[in-house]
XYZ file of C-alpha atoms in Angstrom:
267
model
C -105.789 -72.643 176.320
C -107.997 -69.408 176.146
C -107.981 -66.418 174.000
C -105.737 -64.718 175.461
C -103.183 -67.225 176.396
C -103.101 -68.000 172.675
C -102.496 -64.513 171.799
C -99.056 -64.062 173.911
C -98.289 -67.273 172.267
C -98.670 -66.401 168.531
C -96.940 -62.668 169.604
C -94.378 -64.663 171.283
C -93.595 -66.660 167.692
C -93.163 -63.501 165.444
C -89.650 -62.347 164.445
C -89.877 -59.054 164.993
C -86.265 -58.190 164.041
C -87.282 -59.704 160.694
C -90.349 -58.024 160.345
C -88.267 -54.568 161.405
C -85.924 -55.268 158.754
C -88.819 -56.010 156.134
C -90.450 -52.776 156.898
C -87.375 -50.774 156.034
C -86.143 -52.916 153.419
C -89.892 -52.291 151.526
C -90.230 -48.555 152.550
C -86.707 -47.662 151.206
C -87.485 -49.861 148.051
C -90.839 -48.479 147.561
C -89.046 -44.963 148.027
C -86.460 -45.571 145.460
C -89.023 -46.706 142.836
C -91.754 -44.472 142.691
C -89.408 -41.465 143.247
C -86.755 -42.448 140.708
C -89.313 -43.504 138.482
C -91.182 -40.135 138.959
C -87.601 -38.472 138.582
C -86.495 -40.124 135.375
C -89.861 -39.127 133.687
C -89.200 -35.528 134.980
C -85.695 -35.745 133.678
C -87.025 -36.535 130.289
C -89.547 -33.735 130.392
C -86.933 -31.498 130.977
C -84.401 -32.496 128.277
C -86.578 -32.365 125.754
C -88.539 -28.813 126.954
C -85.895 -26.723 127.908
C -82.159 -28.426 126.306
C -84.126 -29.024 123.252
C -83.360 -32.722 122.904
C -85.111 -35.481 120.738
C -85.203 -39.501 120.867
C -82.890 -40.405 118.027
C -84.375 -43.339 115.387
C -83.348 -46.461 115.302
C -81.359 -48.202 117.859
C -78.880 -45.513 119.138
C -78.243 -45.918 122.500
C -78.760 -42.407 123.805
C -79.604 -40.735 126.905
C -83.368 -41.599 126.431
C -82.722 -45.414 125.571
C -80.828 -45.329 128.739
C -83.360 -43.713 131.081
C -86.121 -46.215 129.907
C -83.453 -49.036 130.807
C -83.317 -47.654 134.312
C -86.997 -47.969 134.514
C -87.367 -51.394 133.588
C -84.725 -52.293 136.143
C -86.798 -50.369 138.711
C -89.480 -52.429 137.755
C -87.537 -55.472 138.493
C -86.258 -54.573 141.534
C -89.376 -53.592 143.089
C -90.769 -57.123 142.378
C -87.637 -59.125 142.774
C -87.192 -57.375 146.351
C -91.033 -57.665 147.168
C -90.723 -61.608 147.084
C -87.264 -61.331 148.842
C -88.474 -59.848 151.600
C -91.766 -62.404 152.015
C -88.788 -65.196 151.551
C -86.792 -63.490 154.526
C -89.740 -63.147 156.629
C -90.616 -67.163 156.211
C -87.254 -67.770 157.066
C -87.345 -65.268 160.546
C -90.492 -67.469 161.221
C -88.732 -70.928 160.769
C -86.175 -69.997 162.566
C -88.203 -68.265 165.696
C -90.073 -71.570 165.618
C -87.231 -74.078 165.480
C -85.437 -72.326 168.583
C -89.303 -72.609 170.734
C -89.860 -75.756 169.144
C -86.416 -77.456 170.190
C -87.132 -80.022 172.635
C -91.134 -80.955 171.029
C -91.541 -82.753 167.627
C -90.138 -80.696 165.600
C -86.287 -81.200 164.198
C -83.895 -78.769 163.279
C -81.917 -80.527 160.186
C -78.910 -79.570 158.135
C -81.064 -78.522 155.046
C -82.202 -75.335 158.067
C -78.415 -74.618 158.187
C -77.821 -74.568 154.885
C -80.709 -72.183 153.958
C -80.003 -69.666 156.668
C -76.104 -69.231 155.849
C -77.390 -69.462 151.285
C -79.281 -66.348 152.678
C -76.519 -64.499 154.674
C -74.345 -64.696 151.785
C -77.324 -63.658 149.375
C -77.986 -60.759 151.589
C -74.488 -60.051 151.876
C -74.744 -59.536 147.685
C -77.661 -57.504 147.834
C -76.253 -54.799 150.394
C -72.771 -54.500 148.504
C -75.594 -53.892 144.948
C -77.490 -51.485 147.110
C -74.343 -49.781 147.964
C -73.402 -49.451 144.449
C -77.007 -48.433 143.412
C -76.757 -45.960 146.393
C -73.822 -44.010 144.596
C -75.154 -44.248 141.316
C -78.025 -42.307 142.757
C -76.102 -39.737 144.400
C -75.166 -38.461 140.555
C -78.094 -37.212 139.637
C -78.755 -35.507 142.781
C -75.097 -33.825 142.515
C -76.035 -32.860 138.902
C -79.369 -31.560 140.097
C -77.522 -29.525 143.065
C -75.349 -27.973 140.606
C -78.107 -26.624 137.985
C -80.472 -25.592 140.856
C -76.854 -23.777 142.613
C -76.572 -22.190 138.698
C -80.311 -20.902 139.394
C -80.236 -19.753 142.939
C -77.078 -17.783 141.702
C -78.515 -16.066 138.971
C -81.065 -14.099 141.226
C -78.074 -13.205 143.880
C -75.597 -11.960 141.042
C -76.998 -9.613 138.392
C -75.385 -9.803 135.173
C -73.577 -13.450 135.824
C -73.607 -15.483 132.465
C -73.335 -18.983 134.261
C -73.340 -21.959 131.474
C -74.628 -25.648 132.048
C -72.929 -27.968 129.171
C -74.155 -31.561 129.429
C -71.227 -32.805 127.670
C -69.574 -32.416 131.408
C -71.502 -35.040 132.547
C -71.647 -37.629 129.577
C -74.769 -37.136 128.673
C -74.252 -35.966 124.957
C -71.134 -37.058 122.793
C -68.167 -34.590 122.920
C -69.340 -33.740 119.511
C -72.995 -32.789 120.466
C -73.045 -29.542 122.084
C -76.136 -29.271 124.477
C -75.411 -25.876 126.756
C -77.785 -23.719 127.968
C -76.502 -20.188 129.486
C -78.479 -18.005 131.883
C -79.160 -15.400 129.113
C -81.260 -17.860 127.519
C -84.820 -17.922 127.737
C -85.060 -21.229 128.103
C -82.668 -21.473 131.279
C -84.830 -18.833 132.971
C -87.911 -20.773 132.072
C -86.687 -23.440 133.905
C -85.658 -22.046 137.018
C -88.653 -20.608 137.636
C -91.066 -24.327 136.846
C -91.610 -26.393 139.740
C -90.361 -28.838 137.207
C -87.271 -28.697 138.116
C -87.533 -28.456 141.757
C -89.901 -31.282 142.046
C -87.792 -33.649 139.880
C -84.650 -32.761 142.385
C -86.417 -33.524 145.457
C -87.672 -36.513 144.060
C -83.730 -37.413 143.631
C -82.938 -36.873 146.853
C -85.808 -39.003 148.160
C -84.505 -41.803 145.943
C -81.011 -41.549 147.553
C -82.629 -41.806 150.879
C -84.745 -44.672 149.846
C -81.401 -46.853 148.741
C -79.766 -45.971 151.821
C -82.469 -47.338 153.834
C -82.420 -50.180 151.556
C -78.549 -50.553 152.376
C -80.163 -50.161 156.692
C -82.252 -52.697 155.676
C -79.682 -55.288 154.646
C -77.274 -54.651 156.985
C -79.737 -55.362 159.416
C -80.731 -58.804 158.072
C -77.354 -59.512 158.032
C -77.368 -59.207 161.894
C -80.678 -61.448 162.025
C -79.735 -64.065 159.600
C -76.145 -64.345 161.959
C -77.852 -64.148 164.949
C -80.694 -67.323 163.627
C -77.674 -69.082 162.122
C -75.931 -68.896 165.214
C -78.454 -69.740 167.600
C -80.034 -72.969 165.279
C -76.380 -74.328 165.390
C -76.406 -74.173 168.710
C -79.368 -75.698 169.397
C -78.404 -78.117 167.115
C -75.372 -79.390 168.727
C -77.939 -78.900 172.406
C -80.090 -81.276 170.168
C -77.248 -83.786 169.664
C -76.177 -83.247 173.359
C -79.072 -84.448 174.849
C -79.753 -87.209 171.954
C -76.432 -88.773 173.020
C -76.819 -88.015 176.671
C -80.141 -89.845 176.790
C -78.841 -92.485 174.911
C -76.000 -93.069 177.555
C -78.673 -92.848 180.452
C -80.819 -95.658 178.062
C -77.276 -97.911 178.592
C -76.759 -97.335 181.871
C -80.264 -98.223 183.080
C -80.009 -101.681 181.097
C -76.608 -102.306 182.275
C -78.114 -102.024 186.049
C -81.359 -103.642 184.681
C -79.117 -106.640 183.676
C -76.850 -106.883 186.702
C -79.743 -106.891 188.847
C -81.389 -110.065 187.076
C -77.896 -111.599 187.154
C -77.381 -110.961 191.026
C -81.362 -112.067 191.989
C -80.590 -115.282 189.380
C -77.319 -116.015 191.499
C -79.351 -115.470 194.772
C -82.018 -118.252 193.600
């Protein structure tokens, strides 16, 4: 086989669905991390510089305690969903190779089966939690429309007094009153930092990012169907020609036999 020849062939083996699919699943991930990460820490920034907002001591679970727990689970979803993806791809390449390699050496067994349909339902998980992570996202980014909408407003209408009140949006206790009116220095301070227009953009980017996470899974659900579907098949071809050349074995001793019998008879 030449160079050449044995490049079609390798091309030939790669799942390129699967591959597809990885792409998007690691460029909405990688999306959603670095710009939700880079979006939290601007969050923070601007609680404490312009709503005037401290970490609390101790163990309170505030808003701050609650943004660094976001991180850390952005941290472990850009790992966990980095080796998910190389586990998908291995599986996209057993499968391409078990369909090619159906009538050679290599045999397709049950343990195959079983792994493809453990990761359609595991996939099937992951897109409903990217669906839910998808809407989680989308409140921030609603929050952020509304204080940038508060902003654009004050430079149309002269003399509005337009109030923000975190306690709208959980963020504080009921108790805790954290509002900031467009009188205030403070609020025009903000509107006119890039601060707060970077960190909404980032937002939005995240949002994208989990719904191309939520493309991503939806299309390896249509792969890992498609390679459960077609190594069944092949398995019950597998069978089918197993028993079939098993019959043919029979038959050819059954005429093998009657043939000695007849010459025996005929001596």
């Amino acid at each position: 086989m030449g160079c050449f020849e044995c490049c079609i062939k390798c091309l030939g083996g790669i799942p390129y669905a699967s591959l597809i699919a990885t792409i998007l699943l690691y460029a909405g991930v990688a999306l959603f991390c670095g710009c939700g990460h880079e979006a939290l820490s601007g969050t923070v920034n601007i609680l404490q510089t312009y709503f005037e907002m401290a970490r609390t001591a101790g163990d309170t679970l505030d808003v701050f305690t609650m943004i660094d727990i976001f991180k850390y689970v952005i941290y472990g979803l850009a790992a966990a969903f980095f080796v998910y993806g190389i586990l998908l791809m291995v599986e996209g390449f057993f499968t391409t190779g078990a369909i090619r390699d159906l009538y050679g050496d290599f045999k397709i067994t049950a343990c195959g089966r079983c792994v493809s349909a453990w990761f359609i339902m595991l996939t099937y998980l992951f897109m409903l939690a990217w669906l839910g992570v998808t809407a989680f996202t989308a409140l921030p980014v609603y929050m952020y429309f509304n204080l940038w909408t508060i902003c654009r407003n004050t430079t149309l209408v002269e003399g509005a007094n337009l109030c923000l009140d975190l306690r709208q949006f959980g963020i504080v206790t009921i108790g805790e009153e954290r509002k900031i009116c467009t009188v205030s220095e403070n609020f025009l301070r903000m509107c006119e930092s890039t601060e707060l227009n970077m960190t909404f953009h980032l937002f939005i980017v995240a949002l994208a990012g989990a719904g191309a996470a939520v493309i991503a899974m939806v299309h390896y659900l249509m792969v890992l169907s498609a390679n459960w579907a077609y190594v069944k098949d092949a398995c019950r071809m597998q069978k089918y020609e197993d028993i079939k050349s098993k019959e043919e074995q029979e038959l050819h001793d059954i005429h093998s036999t009657r043939s000695k019998e007849r010459l025996n008879a005929y001596t």
